[in-house]
CSV table of C-alpha atoms in Angstrom, one decimal:
chain,number,residue,atom,x,y,z
E,1,MET,CA,-11.2,0.3,51.9
E,2,LEU,CA,-10.7,-4.1,51.0
E,3,ILE,CA,-14.2,-3.6,48.9
E,4,ILE,CA,-13.6,-0.2,47.8
E,5,ARG,CA,-10.1,-1.3,46.0
E,6,TYR,CA,-11.3,-5.2,45.0
E,7,LEU,CA,-14.2,-3.1,43.0
E,8,SER,CA,-11.4,-1.1,41.1
E,9,PHE,CA,-10.3,-4.2,39.7
E,10,ILE,CA,-12.7,-5.5,38.6
E,11,PRO,CA,-12.7,-3.5,35.4
E,12,LEU,CA,-8.9,-4.1,34.3
E,13,LEU,CA,-9.8,-8.5,35.5
E,14,THR,CA,-12.9,-8.7,33.3
E,15,SER,CA,-10.9,-6.7,30.6
E,16,ILE,CA,-8.1,-8.9,30.4
E,17,SER,CA,-10.3,-12.5,30.5
E,18,GLY,CA,-13.2,-11.0,28.0
E,19,PHE,CA,-9.8,-10.3,25.7
E,20,ALA,CA,-8.5,-13.1,25.5
E,21,GLN,CA,-10.4,-14.3,23.0
E,22,GLN,CA,-11.0,-11.4,21.0
E,23,LEU,CA,-8.5,-8.4,21.1
E,24,ILE,CA,-10.5,-5.8,19.2
E,25,ASP,CA,-14.3,-5.3,19.5
E,26,PRO,CA,-15.9,-7.4,17.1
E,27,GLN,CA,-17.8,-3.3,16.6
E,28,LEU,CA,-15.0,-2.2,15.0
E,29,ARG,CA,-14.9,-4.5,11.3
E,30,LEU,CA,-17.0,-2.5,9.3
E,31,PRO,CA,-15.5,1.0,9.8
E,32,VAL,CA,-12.1,-0.5,9.3
E,33,GLU,CA,-13.6,-2.6,6.4
E,34,LYS,CA,-14.7,0.7,4.8
E,35,ALA,CA,-12.2,3.0,6.0
E,36,ILE,CA,-10.5,0.2,3.7
E,37,GLU,CA,-12.4,0.5,0.8
E,38,SER,CA,-12.8,4.0,1.3
E,39,SER,CA,-8.0,4.8,1.1
E,40,TYR,CA,-6.9,6.1,-1.9
E,41,GLU,CA,-4.0,5.3,-1.0
E,42,LEU,CA,-5.4,1.7,-1.7
E,43,LYS,CA,-6.6,2.0,-4.4
E,44,ASN,CA,-3.5,3.2,-6.4
E,45,LYS,CA,-2.0,0.3,-5.1
E,46,GLN,CA,-4.2,-1.8,-6.2
E,47,LEU,CA,-4.1,-0.1,-9.2
E,48,GLU,CA,0.1,-1.1,-9.5
E,49,VAL,CA,-0.8,-4.2,-9.9
E,50,GLU,CA,-3.1,-4.1,-12.1
E,51,LYS,CA,-1.2,-2.6,-14.2
E,52,ASN,CA,1.9,-4.9,-13.0
E,53,ASN,CA,-0.5,-7.8,-14.2
E,54,TYR,CA,-1.5,-6.0,-18.4
E,55,GLN,CA,2.9,-5.6,-18.3
E,56,TYR,CA,2.8,-9.3,-18.1
E,57,ASP,CA,-0.2,-10.6,-20.4
E,58,GLU,CA,2.0,-7.7,-22.4
E,59,VAL,CA,5.4,-9.8,-21.8
E,60,LYS,CA,3.3,-13.1,-22.1
E,61,GLY,CA,1.7,-12.1,-26.0
E,62,LYS,CA,5.3,-12.8,-27.4
E,63,ARG,CA,5.0,-16.1,-27.7
E,64,GLN,CA,1.8,-16.0,-29.4
E,65,PRO,CA,2.1,-15.6,-33.5
E,66,ASN,CA,2.0,-11.8,-34.9
E,67,LEU,CA,0.8,-11.2,-37.3
E,68,SER,CA,0.5,-8.2,-39.6
E,69,ALA,CA,-0.9,-6.5,-43.4
E,70,ILE,CA,1.1,-4.5,-45.4
E,71,ALA,CA,0.2,-2.9,-48.7
E,72,LEU,CA,2.9,-0.7,-50.9
E,73,GLY,CA,3.1,1.2,-53.8
E,74,GLY,CA,5.9,4.0,-55.0
E,75,TYR,CA,7.4,4.3,-58.0
E,76,LEU,CA,11.1,2.8,-59.0
E,77,ASN,CA,13.8,4.9,-62.0
E,78,SER,CA,17.0,3.4,-61.8
E,79,ASN,CA,20.3,3.6,-63.5
E,80,GLY,CA,22.8,0.8,-64.0
E,81,ILE,CA,25.0,-1.7,-65.7
E,82,ILE,CA,24.2,-4.8,-66.7
E,83,ASP,CA,26.4,-8.0,-68.7
E,84,ILE,CA,24.4,-10.6,-69.7
E,85,PRO,CA,25.9,-13.5,-71.4
E,86,THR,CA,26.8,-12.6,-75.2
E,87,LYS,CA,24.7,-13.8,-77.7
E,88,SER,CA,26.4,-14.2,-81.4
E,89,ILE,CA,24.4,-14.5,-84.6
E,90,ASP,CA,25.7,-16.0,-87.0
E,91,ILE,CA,23.3,-14.5,-90.0
E,92,LEU,CA,24.3,-11.4,-89.0
E,93,SER,CA,28.8,-12.2,-88.0
E,94,THR,CA,28.4,-9.7,-85.0
E,95,GLU,CA,27.8,-10.4,-81.4
E,96,LEU,CA,24.7,-9.3,-78.6
E,97,PHE,CA,25.7,-8.3,-75.3
E,98,SER,CA,29.3,-8.0,-74.8
E,99,GLY,CA,30.4,-6.5,-72.4
E,100,ASN,CA,28.9,-4.3,-69.5
E,101,GLN,CA,25.3,-2.7,-70.9
E,102,LYS,CA,24.0,0.9,-69.2
E,103,PHE,CA,20.3,0.4,-68.6
E,104,ASN,CA,17.5,3.0,-67.9
E,105,THR,CA,14.2,1.0,-66.2
E,106,SER,CA,11.0,2.7,-64.6
E,107,ALA,CA,8.4,1.0,-63.4
E,108,GLY,CA,5.3,1.7,-61.0
E,109,LEU,CA,5.2,-0.9,-57.2
E,110,PHE,CA,1.8,-2.6,-55.9
E,111,THR,CA,2.1,-5.1,-53.4
E,112,VAL,CA,0.3,-6.2,-50.1
E,113,GLY,CA,0.7,-9.2,-48.5
E,114,ILE,CA,0.0,-10.9,-44.9
E,115,ASN,CA,3.7,-11.4,-42.9
E,116,ALA,CA,3.5,-14.3,-40.0
E,117,THR,CA,6.3,-14.7,-37.1
E,118,GLN,CA,6.5,-16.7,-35.0
E,119,ILE,CA,9.3,-16.2,-30.8
E,120,ILE,CA,11.3,-20.3,-31.1
E,121,PHE,CA,13.4,-19.3,-28.8
E,122,SER,CA,14.3,-16.2,-26.8
E,123,GLY,CA,17.3,-16.4,-24.4
E,124,LEU,CA,14.9,-17.2,-22.0
E,125,GLN,CA,14.0,-13.9,-21.8
E,126,ILE,CA,10.0,-14.4,-22.2
E,127,PRO,CA,10.0,-16.7,-19.0
E,128,ASN,CA,12.8,-14.8,-17.3
E,129,ALA,CA,10.4,-12.1,-17.7
E,130,LEU,CA,7.3,-13.4,-16.6
E,131,ASN,CA,8.9,-15.1,-13.0
E,132,ALA,CA,10.5,-11.1,-12.7
E,133,ILE,CA,6.8,-9.9,-13.5
E,134,GLN,CA,4.9,-12.4,-10.8
E,135,GLU,CA,7.3,-11.5,-7.8
E,136,LYS,CA,7.1,-8.0,-8.3
E,137,SER,CA,3.4,-8.3,-8.3
E,138,THR,CA,3.5,-10.9,-5.2
E,139,ALA,CA,5.2,-7.9,-3.5
E,140,LEU,CA,2.9,-5.4,-4.5
E,141,ASP,CA,0.3,-7.3,-3.1
E,142,TYR,CA,1.9,-7.6,-0.1
E,143,LEU,CA,2.8,-3.9,0.6
E,144,LYS,CA,-1.2,-3.7,-0.1
E,145,GLU,CA,-1.7,-5.9,2.9
E,146,ALA,CA,1.2,-3.5,4.8
E,147,GLU,CA,-1.2,-0.8,4.2
E,148,LYS,CA,-4.6,-2.0,5.7
E,149,GLU,CA,-2.4,-2.8,9.0
E,150,THR,CA,-1.6,1.0,9.1
E,151,ILE,CA,-5.8,2.3,8.3
E,152,THR,CA,-6.2,-0.8,10.7
E,153,LYS,CA,-4.4,1.3,13.4
E,154,ASP,CA,-5.8,4.0,12.5
E,155,ILE,CA,-8.9,4.0,12.9
E,156,LEU,CA,-9.0,1.7,16.2
E,157,GLN,CA,-7.1,4.0,17.9
E,158,THR,CA,-9.5,7.1,16.8
E,159,TYR,CA,-11.9,5.4,18.1
E,160,ASP,CA,-9.9,4.6,21.4
E,161,GLN,CA,-9.5,8.1,21.8
E,162,LEU,CA,-13.5,8.4,21.4
E,163,MET,CA,-14.0,6.1,24.3
E,164,LEU,CA,-11.4,7.9,26.6
E,165,LEU,CA,-13.5,10.7,25.7
E,166,VAL,CA,-16.7,8.7,27.0
E,167,LYS,CA,-14.4,8.1,30.4
E,168,VAL,CA,-13.9,12.1,30.6
E,169,GLU,CA,-16.9,13.2,30.3
E,170,GLU,CA,-17.8,10.3,32.4
E,171,LEU,CA,-15.9,12.3,35.0
E,172,ILE,CA,-16.9,16.1,34.3
E,173,SER,CA,-20.8,14.9,34.7
E,174,ASN,CA,-20.0,13.5,38.4
E,175,SER,CA,-17.7,15.5,39.3
E,176,ALA,CA,-20.3,18.3,38.2
E,177,LYS,CA,-23.0,16.7,40.1
E,178,ARG,CA,-20.8,16.9,43.3
E,179,LEU,CA,-20.1,20.5,43.0
E,180,ASP,CA,-24.0,21.3,43.1
E,181,LYS,CA,-24.6,19.0,45.4
E,182,GLU,CA,-22.1,20.9,47.4
E,183,HIS,CA,-22.8,24.1,46.0
E,184,LEU,CA,-26.1,24.4,47.4
E,185,LYS,CA,-24.9,23.1,51.7
E,186,VAL,CA,-22.5,26.6,51.1
E,187,GLN,CA,-25.6,28.1,50.0
E,188,LYS,CA,-27.6,27.6,53.3
E,189,ALA,CA,-24.7,27.1,55.6
E,190,ILE,CA,-24.0,31.2,54.2
E,191,GLN,CA,-27.9,31.8,55.0
E,192,ASN,CA,-27.8,29.9,58.4
E,193,GLY,CA,-24.6,32.3,59.3
E,194,LEU,CA,-22.0,28.7,59.3
E,195,ALA,CA,-19.7,29.2,55.8
E,196,ILE,CA,-19.2,32.6,54.0
E,197,PRO,CA,-19.7,33.9,49.9
E,198,TYR,CA,-15.9,33.0,49.2
E,199,ASP,CA,-16.1,29.6,49.6
E,200,ARG,CA,-19.0,29.5,47.7
E,201,GLU,CA,-17.3,31.3,44.9
E,202,LYS,CA,-14.5,29.1,45.3
E,203,ILE,CA,-17.0,26.5,43.7
E,204,LYS,CA,-18.4,28.3,41.2
E,205,LEU,CA,-14.8,28.3,40.2
E,206,ALA,CA,-15.0,24.3,40.2
E,207,MET,CA,-18.2,24.5,38.2
E,208,LEU,CA,-16.9,26.4,35.7
E,209,GLU,CA,-13.2,24.6,35.0
E,210,LEU,CA,-15.9,21.1,34.6
E,211,GLU,CA,-17.6,23.5,31.9
E,212,ALA,CA,-14.8,24.4,30.4
E,213,ARG,CA,-13.5,21.2,30.4
E,214,GLN,CA,-16.4,19.9,28.3
E,215,VAL,CA,-16.6,22.1,26.1
E,216,GLU,CA,-13.4,22.0,24.6
E,217,LEU,CA,-14.3,17.2,25.3
E,218,ASN,CA,-16.7,18.2,22.2
E,219,GLY,CA,-14.6,19.8,19.9
E,220,ASN,CA,-12.4,17.2,20.5
E,221,ARG,CA,-15.4,14.8,19.6
E,222,GLN,CA,-16.1,16.7,17.0
E,223,LEU,CA,-13.0,16.4,15.2
E,224,LEU,CA,-12.4,12.7,15.5
E,225,TYR,CA,-15.6,12.1,13.9
E,226,LYS,CA,-15.0,14.2,11.0
E,227,LYS,CA,-12.2,12.3,11.1
E,228,LEU,CA,-13.5,8.9,11.2
E,229,GLU,CA,-15.9,10.4,8.3
E,230,THR,CA,-13.6,10.9,6.4
E,231,LEU,CA,-11.4,7.8,5.9
E,232,THR,CA,-15.1,6.1,6.1
E,233,HIS,CA,-17.3,7.7,4.4
E,234,LEU,CA,-19.6,7.1,7.0
E,235,SER,CA,-21.7,9.8,8.6
E,236,GLU,CA,-21.6,10.3,11.6
E,237,GLN,CA,-24.7,8.6,13.4
E,238,ASP,CA,-23.7,5.2,11.3
E,239,LEU,CA,-20.2,5.8,13.2
E,240,GLN,CA,-21.6,7.0,16.9
E,241,GLN,CA,-23.3,3.4,16.8
E,242,ILE,CA,-20.6,1.9,17.9
E,243,GLN,CA,-20.0,2.0,21.1
E,244,TYR,CA,-17.4,0.0,24.0
E,245,GLU,CA,-15.4,-0.5,26.9
E,246,LEU,CA,-12.2,1.3,27.0
E,247,ALA,CA,-10.6,-1.5,28.4
E,248,PRO,CA,-7.0,-2.9,28.7
E,249,ILE,CA,-5.7,-5.7,26.4
E,250,ASP,CA,-4.0,-8.2,27.3
E,251,ILE,CA,-1.0,-10.0,25.0
E,252,LEU,CA,1.2,-11.5,27.1
E,253,ALA,CA,0.9,-14.8,26.7
E,254,SER,CA,1.5,-14.6,22.8
E,255,SER,CA,4.2,-14.2,21.1
E,256,TYR,CA,5.0,-11.5,18.4
E,257,THR,CA,7.7,-12.6,15.7
E,258,LEU,CA,8.4,-11.0,12.0
E,259,GLU,CA,7.4,-13.9,10.2
E,260,ASN,CA,4.2,-12.2,8.6
E,261,LYS,CA,5.0,-9.3,8.0
E,262,LYS,CA,4.1,-8.0,4.9
E,263,GLU,CA,6.7,-5.1,4.4
E,264,LEU,CA,9.9,-8.0,5.1
E,265,LYS,CA,7.4,-10.2,2.6
E,266,ALA,CA,7.5,-7.8,0.1
E,267,LEU,CA,10.8,-6.8,-0.4
E,268,GLU,CA,11.7,-11.0,0.0
E,269,HIS,CA,10.3,-11.2,-3.9
E,270,SER,CA,11.7,-8.1,-4.3
E,271,VAL,CA,14.6,-9.8,-4.2
E,272,LYS,CA,13.8,-12.4,-5.9
E,273,ALA,CA,12.0,-9.9,-9.0
E,274,TYR,CA,15.5,-9.1,-10.1
E,275,GLU,CA,17.0,-11.7,-9.8
E,276,PHE,CA,15.1,-13.0,-13.0
E,277,ILE,CA,15.8,-10.0,-14.8
E,278,TYR,CA,19.0,-10.2,-13.9
E,279,GLN,CA,18.5,-13.5,-15.3
E,280,LYS,CA,17.0,-12.3,-18.2
E,281,GLU,CA,19.6,-10.0,-19.1
E,282,LYS,CA,22.0,-12.8,-19.3
E,283,GLY,CA,19.9,-14.2,-22.4
E,284,SER,CA,19.8,-11.4,-24.4
E,285,HIS,CA,23.3,-12.5,-25.5
E,286,LEU,CA,22.3,-16.1,-27.2
E,287,PRO,CA,20.9,-16.2,-29.8
E,288,GLN,CA,16.6,-15.9,-30.5
E,289,VAL,CA,14.9,-18.6,-33.2
E,290,PHE,CA,12.2,-17.4,-34.6
E,291,ALA,CA,9.4,-18.6,-37.6
E,292,PHE,CA,8.3,-16.9,-40.3
E,293,ALA,CA,5.4,-16.5,-43.2
E,294,ASN,CA,5.0,-14.4,-46.2
E,295,THR,CA,2.4,-14.7,-48.9
E,296,ASN,CA,1.5,-11.8,-50.8
E,297,TYR,CA,0.5,-10.5,-53.8
E,298,THR,CA,3.1,-8.2,-56.4
E,299,SER,CA,2.9,-6.4,-59.6
E,300,ILE,CA,4.8,-4.5,-62.5
E,301,PHE,CA,3.0,-2.5,-63.6
E,302,GLY,CA,4.1,0.8,-67.1
E,303,SER,CA,7.7,-0.6,-66.8
E,304,ARG,CA,10.1,0.3,-69.1
E,305,PHE,CA,13.7,-1.5,-69.5
E,306,LYS,CA,16.1,0.9,-72.5
E,307,LEU,CA,19.2,0.1,-72.9
E,308,LYS,CA,21.9,2.6,-73.8
E,309,ASP,CA,24.2,1.2,-77.4
E,310,VAL,CA,23.7,-2.2,-77.9
E,311,ASP,CA,26.1,-3.8,-80.5
E,312,ILE,CA,24.2,-1.9,-84.2
E,313,LEU,CA,20.9,-2.2,-82.3
E,314,GLY,CA,22.4,0.7,-80.5
E,315,ASP,CA,19.4,2.1,-77.8
E,316,VAL,CA,17.0,-1.0,-77.0
E,317,ASN,CA,13.5,0.2,-75.9
E,318,LEU,CA,12.0,-2.9,-73.8
E,319,LYS,CA,8.3,-2.2,-72.1
E,320,MET,CA,6.2,-4.1,-70.3
E,321,ASN,CA,2.6,-3.1,-69.2
E,322,GLN,CA,2.5,-5.6,-66.3
E,323,PHE,CA,3.8,-8.8,-64.7
E,324,SER,CA,1.9,-10.0,-61.6
E,325,MET,CA,3.0,-13.0,-59.1
E,326,PHE,CA,0.5,-14.8,-56.6
E,327,PRO,CA,0.3,-16.4,-54.6
E,328,ASN,CA,4.4,-15.2,-53.0
E,329,ILE,CA,4.6,-17.8,-50.2
E,330,LEU,CA,7.5,-17.4,-48.1
E,331,ILE,CA,8.3,-19.9,-44.9
E,332,GLY,CA,10.6,-20.5,-43.1
E,333,ILE,CA,12.7,-20.3,-39.8
E,334,GLY,CA,16.0,-17.0,-39.0
E,335,ALA,CA,18.4,-16.7,-35.6
E,336,LYS,CA,19.6,-13.1,-34.1
E,337,TRP,CA,23.0,-12.2,-32.0
E,338,GLU,CA,23.7,-9.6,-30.8
E,339,LEU,CA,27.9,-10.5,-32.2
E,340,LEU,CA,28.4,-6.7,-30.9
E,341,ASP,CA,26.2,-4.3,-29.0
E,342,GLY,CA,28.4,-1.7,-28.1
E,343,GLY,CA,28.8,-2.8,-24.3
E,344,GLN,CA,24.6,-2.9,-23.9
E,345,HIS,CA,24.8,-6.0,-22.3
E,346,LYS,CA,27.7,-6.1,-20.0
E,347,ASN,CA,26.2,-2.8,-18.7
E,348,LYS,CA,22.4,-4.7,-18.4
E,349,LEU,CA,24.0,-7.3,-16.9
E,350,ALA,CA,25.7,-4.6,-14.2
E,351,GLN,CA,22.9,-2.8,-13.4
E,352,ALA,CA,20.4,-5.6,-12.7
E,353,LYS,CA,23.3,-7.1,-9.8
E,354,THR,CA,24.3,-3.8,-8.3
E,355,ASP,CA,19.6,-3.6,-8.0
E,356,ILE,CA,19.9,-7.3,-6.1
E,357,LEU,CA,22.6,-5.9,-4.0
E,358,ILE,CA,21.0,-2.9,-3.6
E,359,ASN,CA,17.7,-5.1,-2.8
E,360,GLU,CA,19.3,-7.0,-0.5
E,361,ASN,CA,20.6,-4.5,1.5
E,362,LYS,CA,17.3,-3.3,2.2
E,363,LEU,CA,16.4,-7.0,3.2
E,364,LYS,CA,18.8,-7.1,5.6
E,365,ASP,CA,18.5,-3.5,7.3
E,366,SER,CA,14.5,-3.7,7.5
E,367,GLN,CA,15.3,-7.0,9.1
E,368,GLU,CA,17.7,-5.3,11.4
E,369,LYS,CA,16.2,-1.8,12.6
E,370,LEU,CA,12.5,-4.2,12.3
E,371,ASN,CA,14.0,-7.0,15.1
E,372,LEU,CA,14.8,-3.3,17.2
E,373,LEU,CA,11.2,-2.0,16.2
E,374,LEU,CA,9.3,-5.7,17.3
E,375,SER,CA,11.6,-5.2,20.9
E,376,LYS,CA,10.9,-1.9,21.6
E,377,ASN,CA,7.2,-2.4,21.6
E,378,LYS,CA,7.1,-5.6,23.6
E,379,ILE,CA,9.2,-3.6,26.4
E,380,ASP,CA,6.7,-0.3,25.6
E,381,TYR,CA,3.6,-2.3,26.1
E,382,GLU,CA,5.8,-4.4,28.7
E,383,THR,CA,6.2,-1.3,30.4
E,384,SER,CA,2.2,0.6,29.9
E,385,THR,CA,1.4,-2.4,31.5
E,386,GLU,CA,2.7,-2.3,34.3
E,387,LYS,CA,2.2,1.5,34.2
E,388,LEU,CA,-1.8,0.3,34.3
E,389,LYS,CA,-1.5,-1.4,37.6
E,390,VAL,CA,0.0,2.1,39.4
E,391,ASN,CA,-2.3,4.5,37.8
E,392,ASN,CA,-4.9,1.8,38.9
E,393,GLN,CA,-4.4,2.1,42.5
E,394,GLN,CA,-3.4,5.3,43.0
E,395,ASN,CA,-7.2,5.5,41.2
E,396,THR,CA,-8.6,3.6,44.4
E,397,ILE,CA,-6.5,6.0,47.2
E,398,ALA,CA,-8.7,9.2,45.4
E,399,THR,CA,-11.6,7.5,45.2
E,400,ASN,CA,-10.8,6.5,48.8
E,401,ASN,CA,-10.1,10.3,49.9
E,402,LEU,CA,-12.8,11.6,47.6
E,403,GLU,CA,-14.4,9.5,50.4
E,404,ILE,CA,-13.9,10.8,53.0
E,405,ALA,CA,-13.4,14.5,51.9
E,406,SER,CA,-16.7,14.6,51.7
E,407,ARG,CA,-17.4,12.8,54.1
E,408,GLN,CA,-15.3,15.7,56.1
E,409,PHE,CA,-16.3,18.5,54.4
E,410,GLN,CA,-20.3,17.8,55.9
E,411,GLU,CA,-18.5,18.1,59.5
E,412,GLY,CA,-16.6,20.9,59.4
E,413,LEU,CA,-13.3,18.8,60.1
E,414,ILE,CA,-11.8,20.4,56.3
E,415,ASP,CA,-12.5,23.8,54.5
E,416,VAL,CA,-13.6,24.0,50.9
E,417,THR,CA,-10.3,24.7,49.5
E,418,GLU,CA,-9.3,20.9,50.1
E,419,ARG,CA,-12.5,19.4,49.5
E,420,LEU,CA,-11.6,21.0,46.1
E,421,ALA,CA,-8.6,19.4,46.1
E,422,ALA,CA,-9.7,16.4,47.0
E,423,GLU,CA,-12.1,16.6,43.9
E,424,ASN,CA,-8.6,17.4,41.8
E,425,ASP,CA,-6.6,14.7,42.5
E,426,TYR,CA,-9.6,12.2,41.7
E,427,TYR,CA,-10.4,13.6,38.3
E,428,LYS,CA,-6.8,13.5,37.8
E,429,ALA,CA,-6.6,9.9,39.2
E,430,ASN,CA,-9.4,8.3,37.1
E,431,LEU,CA,-8.0,10.9,34.0
E,432,GLY,CA,-5.3,9.5,34.4
E,433,TYR,CA,-5.9,5.4,34.4
E,434,TYR,CA,-8.5,5.9,31.8
E,435,ALA,CA,-4.9,7.4,29.7
E,436,GLN,CA,-3.2,5.0,30.4
E,437,ILE,CA,-5.7,2.3,29.5
E,438,LEU,CA,-4.9,4.4,26.1
E,439,ASP,CA,-1.5,4.2,26.3
E,440,GLN,CA,-2.1,0.6,27.0
E,441,ARG,CA,-4.0,0.0,24.3
E,442,SER,CA,-1.8,1.3,21.5
E,443,LYS,CA,1.0,-0.3,22.3
E,444,THR,CA,-0.5,-3.1,21.8
E,445,TYR,CA,-2.4,-1.8,17.6
E,446,GLU,CA,2.2,-1.3,17.5
E,447,LEU,CA,2.7,-4.8,18.6
E,448,LEU,CA,0.5,-5.8,16.9
E,449,GLN,CA,1.6,-3.6,13.4
E,450,THR,CA,4.7,-4.6,14.1
E,451,SER,CA,4.6,-8.1,13.9
E,452,GLY,CA,2.3,-8.1,10.8
E,453,GLU,CA,-1.1,-9.6,13.0
E,454,LEU,CA,-3.0,-6.6,13.2
E,455,PHE,CA,-6.0,-7.2,10.6
E,456,ASN,CA,-6.0,-10.0,11.0
E,457,GLN,CA,-6.6,-10.4,14.3
E,458,LEU,CA,-9.8,-8.5,13.7
E,459,SER,CA,-10.5,-10.6,10.7
E,460,ASN,CA,-10.7,-13.5,13.1
């Protein structure tokens, strides 16, 4: 009895000492990495990061000179009034261009040139916008890391379920072997008149129940491998190469906090991003200063100019075949200051301030809820570990009872019903023990993910 009890504790003790150095089997790194590479959700998050980087380059480009070319061609026709200084002609004793003169003019116009502008001072809008985009990019990177944690947990839990099925299959196989031996013994006993067919049929029924469990197990295994194939894009043959012992994980000696929680870090940088956006909107009310330069070629052709009712001369018709200017160069500095914008600046500031408050509230709310979740996961892990000790004791007792029942059945001290009951208790106790190991490992993953340490443990 003492030897059996000691041996039953060996898997628990060896697993605790073995996992003290490495919590997660290194074989699982490959499927996790493949699942991360294949995750469409993670790919979209990466595209969001790249899109944000494009926005950063776009805003940064506003600091660079803006160069444009322009070409215009058109026709002008206009009526107007012109007041030219009066000219006296002494010989004729008359005055020309006295008073306002009506005119009509028409001309063809063509111009082509290059224009360059560069912002000198943007009211700090550009640097604040760049800082906001950088903070957003950092937040998106942390969300990517958080997604890796989720993928890692899914792969680990799925593989643990497969390893549980391995243990269950061993239980079914061992029970089937024992029942097969009992079946042969009962057959001989019936032939010798020491047993009845009812005993044989009871054993057959138990063996059929084991077959049904095996069929269900095969279906569950196939489904789990299909899930892993979808997540990792690895073949089932490659996935089946990974086998490890389903043993409890000991992290009782470690303390876990929210210091490395990726979602919280993402929210912190999101708040900073909105603070820079607020500063950017404040800067929009400052003057913007820019430098400009322009050079162009301009030509006026086919110009006609008609002065109406000029003294003595009557209507005066003037023509010009061509008037061209090149190069026309204009260089200078300009400023733009929005003095009145219908309250848009005030409203944008209010919106930016509201966004800061919303994200600050999200951060506080997440911190409180994650602290509660962390405490829950710690308690769940400790509870699951303690329950494992109870399951281990149940497993020991069921193993001892099975050995006793087997001997007593051979000696004819108990009937087949009691023998099968002991077999069934042994199966349930072992299944409960391994299922509790699965639960304990799952609680470990939950705790590590909540503290943001799960993927790091796999990488170590």
